[in-house]
Amino acid sequence: MKIALIGPPKSGKTTVFNALTASEHTTDKYAPPAEEANIGIVQVLDERITKLSELYKPKKTIYANIEFHDFPGIFAREGENPESAIYSGIKVCEAFVLILRAFEDSELDQLYGEADPMKVLGHFEDEMILTDMVIAEKRLEKIELGYKRGVKTPAIQIEEKALRRIIEQLQAGQSIREMELAPEEEKAVRGFQFFSAKPILILLNTSEDGYKEQEAALAAIHQRGFMAEVIAGKFEQELSALGPEEAEMFMTDMAWIAPSGIA
Ligand SMILES: Nc1nc2c(ncn2[C@@H]2O[C@H](COP(=O)(O)OP(=O)(O)O)[C@@H](O)[C@H]2O)c(=O)[nH]1
Ligand SMILES: [Mg+2]
C-alpha cells in the first residue's frame, strides 16, 4: 500500500517520514523543498501474522508493506500545474496523510504565516475539490463531444451519470469520499484517481508537551468528519533514531506515557 505524506512546506512531513521509516533525510528549516519525493518501505509486523506463522511454520512469512512517499509541499505554490510530476506521484498513492504544523516556531511564522491547522486544512480540502472538478469537467466535456458523434455505450452513460453526481458534490464544496457511489459508478471513475475520494488522515504535528493544547483543534477536525491524530513529529524522529532498547530506556526515564496516537 502506498501512502502519500502531504502538507504545506515545513509542516513536518520529512520529520514524520524519518520517524516512520527510521531515515535521516534533511529537515533543515531553510532548505528549499526537495525536487522529488522521499520513498521508504515499512513492514507491518502484525502480531497475528507472527502467531499464525509460529503455528503453521510456513516456508515464508510475508508481512504487509506500507510504502510512504514524502512529497515536497503540494498545493503550496500558486498556479501549480495539476499535471506536474508531483501531482501524478501523489495520485498513484492509495491514501493520504496530511501533516499540519501545530508546533510553535516564530521563524516559520514569519516565513509561512502562523500555524493555523484549521485554515490550512480548509485550503487543502478546497484545492483537492478544485483539482477534481477540473478533471471531472474535462472528462464530461469529452463524453458530450462523443455523444454528438454518436459514441454512446451503456458504460459511458454510467460514467457520465457518475461524473454529473460527482461534479454536483464538488460544486457544493464536498469531497467525493463523503458521497456514496454505486459500485458500477465507483468502477467507472476509479481511473481518474480523484484526490478528494481517497482516505485521508490528518496529523497535527505538535511539540512533545503540546498534546493538551491540541484537544480543541482535534475535536474540531473530527467534527468535520476527518480521521485525525496528534503527533509529536520531532520527538518521534529522535526516538526512531535510537535503537529499540535505548528508546525503551529513554521512554522509561522520561516516564512517558504514550498518548493515543503515538505508537
Ligand atoms: N518544534 C518542532 N519542530 C518541528 C517538528 N516537526 C518538524 N519540526 C521542524 O520544522 C522544520 C521543517 O520540518 P520538515 O520535516 O523538514 O518539514 P517539511 O517541509 O514538511 O518536510 C524543521 O526545522 C523541523 O525540525 C515538531 O514536532 N516540533
Ligand atoms: Mg520535506
PDB file of C-alpha atoms and ligand atoms in Angstrom:
ATOM      1  CA  MET A   1       0.000   0.000   0.000  1.00  0.00           C
ATOM      2  CA  LYS A   2       1.281   3.441  -0.918  1.00  0.00           C
ATOM      3  CA  ILE A   3       0.601   6.339   1.411  1.00  0.00           C
ATOM      4  CA  ALA A   4       1.437   9.938   0.497  1.00  0.00           C
ATOM      5  CA  LEU A   5       2.568  12.372   3.176  1.00  0.00           C
ATOM      6  CA  ILE A   6       1.330  15.744   2.048  1.00  0.00           C
ATOM      7  CA  GLY A   7       1.084  19.194   3.551  1.00  0.00           C
ATOM      8  CA  PRO A   8       2.340  22.735   3.301  1.00  0.00           C
ATOM      9  CA  PRO A   9       6.076  23.488   3.386  1.00  0.00           C
ATOM     10  CA  LYS A  10       7.786  22.949   6.755  1.00  0.00           C
ATOM     11  CA  SER A  11       4.800  21.343   8.425  1.00  0.00           C
ATOM     12  CA  GLY A  12       6.988  18.384   9.404  1.00  0.00           C
ATOM     13  CA  LYS A  13       6.381  15.912   6.572  1.00  0.00           C
ATOM     14  CA  THR A  14      10.006  14.814   6.296  1.00  0.00           C
ATOM     15  CA  THR A  15      10.330  14.737  10.091  1.00  0.00           C
ATOM     16  CA  VAL A  16       7.359  12.351  10.333  1.00  0.00           C
ATOM     17  CA  PHE A  17       8.677  10.370   7.346  1.00  0.00           C
ATOM     18  CA  ASN A  18      12.040   9.971   9.103  1.00  0.00           C
ATOM     19  CA  ALA A  19      10.260   8.822  12.256  1.00  0.00           C
ATOM     20  CA  LEU A  20       8.155   6.282  10.360  1.00  0.00           C
ATOM     21  CA  THR A  21      10.931   4.866   8.221  1.00  0.00           C
ATOM     22  CA  ALA A  22      13.919   5.455  10.565  1.00  0.00           C
ATOM     23  CA  SER A  23      15.576   7.580   7.858  1.00  0.00           C
ATOM     24  CA  GLU A  24      17.693  10.686   8.139  1.00  0.00           C
ATOM     25  CA  HIS A  25      16.604  12.989   5.365  1.00  0.00           C
ATOM     26  CA  THR A  26      17.325  16.633   5.944  1.00  0.00           C
ATOM     27  CA  THR A  27      14.720  18.652   7.795  1.00  0.00           C
ATOM     28  CA  ASP A  28      16.592  21.912   7.587  1.00  0.00           C
ATOM     29  CA  LYS A  29      14.309  24.832   8.254  1.00  0.00           C
ATOM     30  CA  TYR A  30      15.755  26.902   5.424  1.00  0.00           C
ATOM     31  CA  ALA A  31      16.332  24.205   2.811  1.00  0.00           C
ATOM     32  CA  PRO A  32      14.277  24.673  -0.351  1.00  0.00           C
ATOM     33  CA  PRO A  33      11.658  21.971  -0.966  1.00  0.00           C
ATOM     34  CA  ALA A  34      13.133  18.779  -2.392  1.00  0.00           C
ATOM     35  CA  GLU A  35      12.587  18.197  -6.089  1.00  0.00           C
ATOM     36  CA  GLU A  36      11.448  14.623  -5.596  1.00  0.00           C
ATOM     37  CA  ALA A  37       9.602  12.573  -3.039  1.00  0.00           C
ATOM     38  CA  ASN A  38      11.440  10.511  -0.428  1.00  0.00           C
ATOM     39  CA  ILE A  39      10.212   6.941  -0.524  1.00  0.00           C
ATOM     40  CA  GLY A  40      10.509   4.441   2.326  1.00  0.00           C
ATOM     41  CA  ILE A  41       9.074   0.999   2.898  1.00  0.00           C
ATOM     42  CA  VAL A  42       7.939  -0.164   6.302  1.00  0.00           C
ATOM     43  CA  GLN A  43       6.944  -3.705   7.163  1.00  0.00           C
ATOM     44  CA  VAL A  44       3.855  -4.008   9.294  1.00  0.00           C
ATOM     45  CA  LEU A  45       4.937  -6.534  11.906  1.00  0.00           C
ATOM     46  CA  ASP A  46       1.436  -7.757  12.573  1.00  0.00           C
ATOM     47  CA  GLU A  47       1.411  -9.949  15.695  1.00  0.00           C
ATOM     48  CA  ARG A  48      -1.424 -12.031  14.282  1.00  0.00           C
ATOM     49  CA  ILE A  49       0.753 -12.969  11.324  1.00  0.00           C
ATOM     50  CA  THR A  50       3.677 -13.784  13.617  1.00  0.00           C
ATOM     51  CA  LYS A  51       1.441 -16.054  15.716  1.00  0.00           C
ATOM     52  CA  LEU A  52      -0.017 -17.784  12.666  1.00  0.00           C
ATOM     53  CA  SER A  53       3.446 -18.232  11.263  1.00  0.00           C
ATOM     54  CA  GLU A  54       4.672 -19.815  14.517  1.00  0.00           C
ATOM     55  CA  LEU A  55       1.686 -22.112  14.441  1.00  0.00           C
ATOM     56  CA  TYR A  56       1.834 -23.226  10.832  1.00  0.00           C
ATOM     57  CA  LYS A  57       5.567 -22.807  10.208  1.00  0.00           C
ATOM     58  CA  PRO A  58       5.251 -21.839   6.546  1.00  0.00           C
ATOM     59  CA  LYS A  59       8.400 -21.676   4.368  1.00  0.00           C
ATOM     60  CA  LYS A  60       7.995 -17.960   4.039  1.00  0.00           C
ATOM     61  CA  THR A  61       6.194 -15.331   6.129  1.00  0.00           C
ATOM     62  CA  ILE A  62       5.290 -12.188   4.304  1.00  0.00           C
ATOM     63  CA  TYR A  63       4.165  -9.148   6.259  1.00  0.00           C
ATOM     64  CA  ALA A  64       2.241  -6.345   4.644  1.00  0.00           C
ATOM     65  CA  ASN A  65       4.342  -3.458   3.365  1.00  0.00           C
ATOM     66  CA  ILE A  66       3.483   0.188   3.553  1.00  0.00           C
ATOM     67  CA  GLU A  67       5.308   2.464   1.198  1.00  0.00           C
ATOM     68  CA  PHE A  68       5.473   6.041   2.458  1.00  0.00           C
ATOM     69  CA  HIS A  69       6.023   8.807  -0.072  1.00  0.00           C
ATOM     70  CA  ASP A  70       7.150  12.111   1.426  1.00  0.00           C
ATOM     71  CA  PHE A  71       6.252  14.746  -1.128  1.00  0.00           C
ATOM     72  CA  PRO A  72       7.590  18.268  -1.276  1.00  0.00           C
ATOM     73  CA  GLY A  73       4.785  20.694  -0.432  1.00  0.00           C
ATOM     74  CA  ILE A  74       1.816  20.260  -2.673  1.00  0.00           C
ATOM     75  CA  PHE A  75      -0.887  22.861  -3.248  1.00  0.00           C
ATOM     76  CA  ALA A  76       1.609  25.279  -1.799  1.00  0.00           C
ATOM     77  CA  ARG A  77       2.596  27.211  -4.870  1.00  0.00           C
ATOM     78  CA  GLU A  78       0.139  29.360  -6.719  1.00  0.00           C
ATOM     79  CA  GLY A  79      -0.709  28.089 -10.159  1.00  0.00           C
ATOM     80  CA  GLU A  80       0.940  24.713  -9.653  1.00  0.00           C
ATOM     81  CA  ASN A  81       0.197  22.528 -12.647  1.00  0.00           C
ATOM     82  CA  PRO A  82      -2.111  19.638 -11.733  1.00  0.00           C
ATOM     83  CA  GLU A  83      -0.415  17.583 -14.410  1.00  0.00           C
ATOM     84  CA  SER A  84       3.029  18.010 -12.840  1.00  0.00           C
ATOM     85  CA  ALA A  85       5.162  15.086 -11.682  1.00  0.00           C
ATOM     86  CA  ILE A  86       4.296  15.747  -8.037  1.00  0.00           C
ATOM     87  CA  TYR A  87       0.598  15.510  -8.725  1.00  0.00           C
ATOM     88  CA  SER A  88       0.954  12.327 -10.713  1.00  0.00           C
ATOM     89  CA  GLY A  89       3.170  10.866  -7.978  1.00  0.00           C
ATOM     90  CA  ILE A  90       0.582  11.668  -5.340  1.00  0.00           C
ATOM     91  CA  LYS A  91      -2.203  10.308  -7.477  1.00  0.00           C
ATOM     92  CA  VAL A  92      -0.857   6.782  -7.500  1.00  0.00           C
ATOM     93  CA  CYS A  93      -0.918   6.669  -3.687  1.00  0.00           C
ATOM     94  CA  GLU A  94      -3.954   4.973  -2.193  1.00  0.00           C
ATOM     95  CA  ALA A  95      -4.293   7.147   0.881  1.00  0.00           C
ATOM     96  CA  PHE A  96      -3.072  10.483   2.226  1.00  0.00           C
ATOM     97  CA  VAL A  97      -1.649  11.652   5.497  1.00  0.00           C
ATOM     98  CA  LEU A  98      -1.989  15.416   5.681  1.00  0.00           C
ATOM     99  CA  ILE A  99       0.525  16.883   8.118  1.00  0.00           C
ATOM    100  CA  LEU A 100      -0.330  20.251   9.604  1.00  0.00           C
ATOM    101  CA  ARG A 101       2.014  22.386  11.670  1.00  0.00           C
ATOM    102  CA  ALA A 102       0.749  22.810  15.187  1.00  0.00           C
ATOM    103  CA  PHE A 103       4.112  23.500  16.826  1.00  0.00           C
ATOM    104  CA  GLU A 104       5.387  26.947  17.686  1.00  0.00           C
ATOM    105  CA  ASP A 105       8.179  28.428  15.614  1.00  0.00           C
ATOM    106  CA  SER A 106       8.431  32.179  15.275  1.00  0.00           C
ATOM    107  CA  GLU A 107      10.771  31.957  12.281  1.00  0.00           C
ATOM    108  CA  LEU A 108       8.390  29.675  10.408  1.00  0.00           C
ATOM    109  CA  ASP A 109       5.569  32.044  11.404  1.00  0.00           C
ATOM    110  CA  GLN A 110       7.410  34.846   9.649  1.00  0.00           C
ATOM    111  CA  LEU A 111       8.206  32.822   6.566  1.00  0.00           C
ATOM    112  CA  TYR A 112       4.935  30.941   6.119  1.00  0.00           C
ATOM    113  CA  GLY A 113       2.409  32.590   8.404  1.00  0.00           C
ATOM    114  CA  GLU A 114       1.304  31.475  11.843  1.00  0.00           C
ATOM    115  CA  ALA A 115       0.406  27.835  12.467  1.00  0.00           C
ATOM    116  CA  ASP A 116      -3.302  27.579  11.757  1.00  0.00           C
ATOM    117  CA  PRO A 117      -4.227  23.918  11.176  1.00  0.00           C
ATOM    118  CA  MET A 118      -7.928  24.573  10.521  1.00  0.00           C
ATOM    119  CA  LYS A 119      -7.192  27.199   7.899  1.00  0.00           C
ATOM    120  CA  VAL A 120      -4.611  25.026   6.177  1.00  0.00           C
ATOM    121  CA  LEU A 121      -6.944  22.029   6.269  1.00  0.00           C
ATOM    122  CA  GLY A 122      -9.659  24.124   4.611  1.00  0.00           C
ATOM    123  CA  HIS A 123      -7.178  25.232   1.963  1.00  0.00           C
ATOM    124  CA  PHE A 124      -6.145  21.667   1.175  1.00  0.00           C
ATOM    125  CA  GLU A 125      -9.716  20.483   1.054  1.00  0.00           C
ATOM    126  CA  ASP A 126     -10.614  23.291  -1.371  1.00  0.00           C
ATOM    127  CA  GLU A 127      -7.611  22.572  -3.573  1.00  0.00           C
ATOM    128  CA  MET A 128      -8.427  18.883  -3.769  1.00  0.00           C
ATOM    129  CA  ILE A 129     -12.030  19.645  -4.625  1.00  0.00           C
ATOM    130  CA  LEU A 130     -10.996  22.164  -7.267  1.00  0.00           C
ATOM    131  CA  THR A 131      -8.459  19.834  -8.871  1.00  0.00           C
ATOM    132  CA  ASP A 132     -11.039  17.032  -9.011  1.00  0.00           C
ATOM    133  CA  MET A 133     -13.598  19.393 -10.512  1.00  0.00           C
ATOM    134  CA  VAL A 134     -11.235  20.291 -13.366  1.00  0.00           C
ATOM    135  CA  ILE A 135     -10.618  16.590 -14.082  1.00  0.00           C
ATOM    136  CA  ALA A 136     -14.319  15.651 -13.908  1.00  0.00           C
ATOM    137  CA  GLU A 137     -15.467  18.546 -16.067  1.00  0.00           C
ATOM    138  CA  LYS A 138     -12.813  17.908 -18.703  1.00  0.00           C
ATOM    139  CA  ARG A 139     -13.911  14.285 -18.979  1.00  0.00           C
ATOM    140  CA  LEU A 140     -17.587  15.189 -19.105  1.00  0.00           C
ATOM    141  CA  GLU A 141     -16.934  17.595 -21.970  1.00  0.00           C
ATOM    142  CA  LYS A 142     -15.205  14.802 -23.873  1.00  0.00           C
ATOM    143  CA  ILE A 143     -18.115  12.452 -23.250  1.00  0.00           C
ATOM    144  CA  GLU A 144     -20.584  15.050 -24.516  1.00  0.00           C
ATOM    145  CA  LEU A 145     -18.482  15.574 -27.609  1.00  0.00           C
ATOM    146  CA  GLY A 146     -18.528  11.816 -28.149  1.00  0.00           C
ATOM    147  CA  TYR A 147     -22.329  11.759 -27.808  1.00  0.00           C
ATOM    148  CA  LYS A 148     -22.567  14.270 -30.637  1.00  0.00           C
ATOM    149  CA  ARG A 149     -20.515  11.934 -32.768  1.00  0.00           C
ATOM    150  CA  GLY A 150     -22.730   9.032 -31.840  1.00  0.00           C
ATOM    151  CA  VAL A 151     -20.421   7.392 -29.284  1.00  0.00           C
ATOM    152  CA  LYS A 152     -22.845   6.346 -26.584  1.00  0.00           C
ATOM    153  CA  THR A 153     -22.350   2.994 -24.886  1.00  0.00           C
ATOM    154  CA  PRO A 154     -24.032   1.869 -21.644  1.00  0.00           C
ATOM    155  CA  ALA A 155     -20.630   2.047 -19.899  1.00  0.00           C
ATOM    156  CA  ILE A 156     -20.116   5.655 -20.964  1.00  0.00           C
ATOM    157  CA  GLN A 157     -23.611   6.523 -19.788  1.00  0.00           C
ATOM    158  CA  ILE A 158     -22.852   5.126 -16.344  1.00  0.00           C
ATOM    159  CA  GLU A 159     -19.654   7.145 -16.266  1.00  0.00           C
ATOM    160  CA  GLU A 160     -21.492  10.273 -17.387  1.00  0.00           C
ATOM    161  CA  LYS A 161     -24.089   9.880 -14.665  1.00  0.00           C
ATOM    162  CA  ALA A 162     -21.407   9.322 -12.041  1.00  0.00           C
ATOM    163  CA  LEU A 163     -19.444  12.351 -13.210  1.00  0.00           C
ATOM    164  CA  ARG A 164     -22.538  14.557 -13.046  1.00  0.00           C
ATOM    165  CA  ARG A 165     -23.191  13.471  -9.470  1.00  0.00           C
ATOM    166  CA  ILE A 166     -19.538  13.991  -8.594  1.00  0.00           C
ATOM    167  CA  ILE A 167     -19.497  17.477 -10.078  1.00  0.00           C
ATOM    168  CA  GLU A 168     -22.644  18.346  -8.125  1.00  0.00           C
ATOM    169  CA  GLN A 169     -20.966  17.136  -4.930  1.00  0.00           C
ATOM    170  CA  LEU A 170     -17.793  19.103  -5.633  1.00  0.00           C
ATOM    171  CA  GLN A 171     -19.723  22.233  -6.543  1.00  0.00           C
ATOM    172  CA  ALA A 172     -21.341  22.040  -3.120  1.00  0.00           C
ATOM    173  CA  GLY A 173     -17.834  22.127  -1.654  1.00  0.00           C
ATOM    174  CA  GLN A 174     -17.990  18.493  -0.565  1.00  0.00           C
ATOM    175  CA  SER A 175     -15.355  15.836  -1.054  1.00  0.00           C
ATOM    176  CA  ILE A 176     -16.085  12.733  -3.121  1.00  0.00           C
ATOM    177  CA  ARG A 177     -15.231  10.468  -0.172  1.00  0.00           C
ATOM    178  CA  GLU A 178     -18.302  11.818   1.592  1.00  0.00           C
ATOM    179  CA  MET A 179     -20.728  10.656  -1.084  1.00  0.00           C
ATOM    180  CA  GLU A 180     -21.997   7.210  -1.853  1.00  0.00           C
ATOM    181  CA  LEU A 181     -21.291   5.924  -5.305  1.00  0.00           C
ATOM    182  CA  ALA A 182     -22.904   2.759  -6.605  1.00  0.00           C
ATOM    183  CA  PRO A 183     -20.300   0.034  -7.228  1.00  0.00           C
ATOM    184  CA  GLU A 184     -20.603   0.419 -11.007  1.00  0.00           C
ATOM    185  CA  GLU A 185     -20.205   4.203 -10.710  1.00  0.00           C
ATOM    186  CA  GLU A 186     -17.162   3.813  -8.469  1.00  0.00           C
ATOM    187  CA  LYS A 187     -15.664   1.425 -11.009  1.00  0.00           C
ATOM    188  CA  ALA A 188     -16.397   3.794 -13.890  1.00  0.00           C
ATOM    189  CA  VAL A 189     -14.500   6.699 -12.302  1.00  0.00           C
ATOM    190  CA  ARG A 190     -11.779   4.802 -10.410  1.00  0.00           C
ATOM    191  CA  GLY A 191      -9.219   5.509 -13.121  1.00  0.00           C
ATOM    192  CA  PHE A 192      -9.368   9.262 -12.504  1.00  0.00           C
ATOM    193  CA  GLN A 193      -7.794   8.813  -9.057  1.00  0.00           C
ATOM    194  CA  PHE A 194      -9.720  11.744  -7.647  1.00  0.00           C
ATOM    195  CA  PHE A 195      -7.877  13.408  -4.767  1.00  0.00           C
ATOM    196  CA  SER A 196     -10.935  14.041  -2.644  1.00  0.00           C
ATOM    197  CA  ALA A 197     -12.061  10.421  -2.967  1.00  0.00           C
ATOM    198  CA  LYS A 198      -9.066   8.937  -1.169  1.00  0.00           C
ATOM    199  CA  PRO A 199      -8.964   8.162   2.530  1.00  0.00           C
ATOM    200  CA  ILE A 200      -7.159  10.864   4.448  1.00  0.00           C
ATOM    201  CA  LEU A 201      -5.719  11.040   7.944  1.00  0.00           C
ATOM    202  CA  ILE A 202      -4.932  14.434   9.426  1.00  0.00           C
ATOM    203  CA  LEU A 203      -1.899  14.650  11.717  1.00  0.00           C
ATOM    204  CA  LEU A 204      -1.494  17.669  13.951  1.00  0.00           C
ATOM    205  CA  ASN A 205       2.249  17.928  14.370  1.00  0.00           C
ATOM    206  CA  THR A 206       2.970  19.419  17.747  1.00  0.00           C
ATOM    207  CA  SER A 207       5.758  19.642  20.287  1.00  0.00           C
ATOM    208  CA  GLU A 208       6.078  16.794  22.780  1.00  0.00           C
ATOM    209  CA  ASP A 209       4.396  18.768  25.535  1.00  0.00           C
ATOM    210  CA  GLY A 210       1.798  20.346  23.276  1.00  0.00           C
ATOM    211  CA  TYR A 211      -0.713  17.497  23.314  1.00  0.00           C
ATOM    212  CA  LYS A 212      -3.211  19.005  25.695  1.00  0.00           C
ATOM    213  CA  GLU A 213      -3.313  22.237  23.706  1.00  0.00           C
ATOM    214  CA  GLN A 214      -4.390  20.369  20.589  1.00  0.00           C
ATOM    215  CA  GLU A 215      -7.561  18.888  22.060  1.00  0.00           C
ATOM    216  CA  ALA A 216      -9.885  21.599  20.763  1.00  0.00           C
ATOM    217  CA  ALA A 217      -8.352  21.621  17.285  1.00  0.00           C
ATOM    218  CA  LEU A 218      -8.509  17.823  17.152  1.00  0.00           C
ATOM    219  CA  ALA A 219     -12.159  17.819  18.178  1.00  0.00           C
ATOM    220  CA  ALA A 220     -12.956  20.447  15.537  1.00  0.00           C
ATOM    221  CA  ILE A 221     -11.287  18.363  12.834  1.00  0.00           C
ATOM    222  CA  HIS A 222     -13.132  15.232  13.966  1.00  0.00           C
ATOM    223  CA  GLN A 223     -16.341  17.186  13.842  1.00  0.00           C
ATOM    224  CA  ARG A 224     -15.689  17.955  10.198  1.00  0.00           C
ATOM    225  CA  GLY A 225     -15.691  14.221   9.567  1.00  0.00           C
ATOM    226  CA  PHE A 226     -11.949  13.628   9.284  1.00  0.00           C
ATOM    227  CA  MET A 227      -9.820  10.994  10.949  1.00  0.00           C
ATOM    228  CA  ALA A 228      -7.219  12.908  12.910  1.00  0.00           C
ATOM    229  CA  GLU A 229      -4.466  12.341  15.457  1.00  0.00           C
ATOM    230  CA  VAL A 230      -1.881  14.413  17.244  1.00  0.00           C
ATOM    231  CA  ILE A 231       1.768  13.530  16.720  1.00  0.00           C
ATOM    232  CA  ALA A 232       4.984  14.896  18.202  1.00  0.00           C
ATOM    233  CA  GLY A 233       6.923  14.544  14.963  1.00  0.00           C
ATOM    234  CA  LYS A 234      10.326  15.780  16.056  1.00  0.00           C
ATOM    235  CA  PHE A 235      10.207  13.776  19.261  1.00  0.00           C
ATOM    236  CA  GLU A 236       9.198  10.648  17.338  1.00  0.00           C
ATOM    237  CA  GLN A 237      12.022  11.244  14.885  1.00  0.00           C
ATOM    238  CA  GLU A 238      14.528  11.431  17.733  1.00  0.00           C
ATOM    239  CA  LEU A 239      13.094   8.254  19.246  1.00  0.00           C
ATOM    240  CA  SER A 240      13.281   6.342  15.981  1.00  0.00           C
ATOM    241  CA  ALA A 241      16.933   7.322  15.610  1.00  0.00           C
ATOM    242  CA  LEU A 242      17.655   5.384  18.820  1.00  0.00           C
ATOM    243  CA  GLY A 243      17.773   1.598  18.875  1.00  0.00           C
ATOM    244  CA  PRO A 244      14.696  -0.164  20.314  1.00  0.00           C
ATOM    245  CA  GLU A 245      16.371  -0.775  23.686  1.00  0.00           C
ATOM    246  CA  GLU A 246      17.658   2.747  24.020  1.00  0.00           C
ATOM    247  CA  ALA A 247      14.250   4.051  23.022  1.00  0.00           C
ATOM    248  CA  GLU A 248      12.573   2.000  25.731  1.00  0.00           C
ATOM    249  CA  MET A 249      15.045   3.201  28.357  1.00  0.00           C
ATOM    250  CA  PHE A 250      14.524   6.743  27.234  1.00  0.00           C
ATOM    251  CA  MET A 251      10.757   6.405  27.483  1.00  0.00           C
ATOM    252  CA  THR A 252      11.027   4.885  30.965  1.00  0.00           C
ATOM    253  CA  ASP A 253      13.417   7.632  32.072  1.00  0.00           C
ATOM    254  CA  MET A 254      11.007  10.246  30.930  1.00  0.00           C
ATOM    255  CA  ALA A 255       8.089   8.352  32.493  1.00  0.00           C
ATOM    256  CA  TRP A 256       6.498   8.989  29.184  1.00  0.00           C
ATOM    257  CA  ILE A 257       3.012   7.677  28.917  1.00  0.00           C
ATOM    258  CA  ALA A 258       2.220   7.463  25.258  1.00  0.00           C
ATOM    259  CA  PRO A 259      -0.972   9.344  24.497  1.00  0.00           C
ATOM    260  CA  SER A 260      -3.302   7.736  21.996  1.00  0.00           C
ATOM    261  CA  GLY A 261      -1.975   8.274  18.538  1.00  0.00           C
ATOM    262  CA  ILE A 262       1.647   7.634  19.419  1.00  0.00           C
ATOM    263  CA  ALA A 263       2.855   4.127  18.980  1.00  0.00           C
TER     264      ALA A 263
HETATM  265  N1  LIG B   1       9.411  22.084  17.460  1.00  0.00           N
HETATM  266  C1  LIG B   1       9.133  21.234  16.482  1.00  0.00           C
HETATM  267  N2  LIG B   1       9.716  21.401  15.302  1.00  0.00           N
HETATM  268  C2  LIG B   1       9.429  20.539  14.312  1.00  0.00           C
HETATM  269  C3  LIG B   1       8.504  19.469  14.489  1.00  0.00           C
HETATM  270  N3  LIG B   1       8.393  18.796  13.320  1.00  0.00           N
HETATM  271  C4  LIG B   1       9.212  19.436  12.446  1.00  0.00           C
HETATM  272  N4  LIG B   1       9.836  20.469  13.043  1.00  0.00           N
HETATM  273  C5  LIG B   1      10.815  21.385  12.430  1.00  0.00           C
HETATM  274  O1  LIG B   1      10.208  22.058  11.334  1.00  0.00           O
HETATM  275  C6  LIG B   1      11.121  22.224  10.251  1.00  0.00           C
HETATM  276  C7  LIG B   1      10.582  21.631   8.976  1.00  0.00           C
HETATM  277  O2  LIG B   1      10.429  20.236   9.124  1.00  0.00           O
HETATM  278  P1  LIG B   1      10.380  19.268   7.859  1.00  0.00           P
HETATM  279  O3  LIG B   1      10.074  17.910   8.364  1.00  0.00           O
HETATM  280  O4  LIG B   1      11.584  19.437   7.009  1.00  0.00           O
HETATM  281  O5  LIG B   1       9.100  19.863   7.102  1.00  0.00           O
HETATM  282  P2  LIG B   1       8.549  19.534   5.624  1.00  0.00           P
HETATM  283  O6  LIG B   1       8.919  20.696   4.784  1.00  0.00           O
HETATM  284  O7  LIG B   1       7.060  19.448   5.805  1.00  0.00           O
HETATM  285  O8  LIG B   1       9.160  18.247   5.165  1.00  0.00           O
HETATM  286  C8  LIG B   1      12.426  21.581  10.702  1.00  0.00           C
HETATM  287  O9  LIG B   1      13.256  22.597  11.213  1.00  0.00           O
HETATM  288  C9  LIG B   1      11.965  20.632  11.806  1.00  0.00           C
HETATM  289  O10 LIG B   1      12.984  20.389  12.739  1.00  0.00           O
HETATM  290  C10 LIG B   1       7.893  19.308  15.781  1.00  0.00           C
HETATM  291  O11 LIG B   1       7.097  18.385  16.015  1.00  0.00           O
HETATM  292  N5  LIG B   1       8.244  20.232  16.724  1.00  0.00           N
HETATM  293 MG    MG B   2      10.257  17.818   3.423  1.00  0.00          MG
END
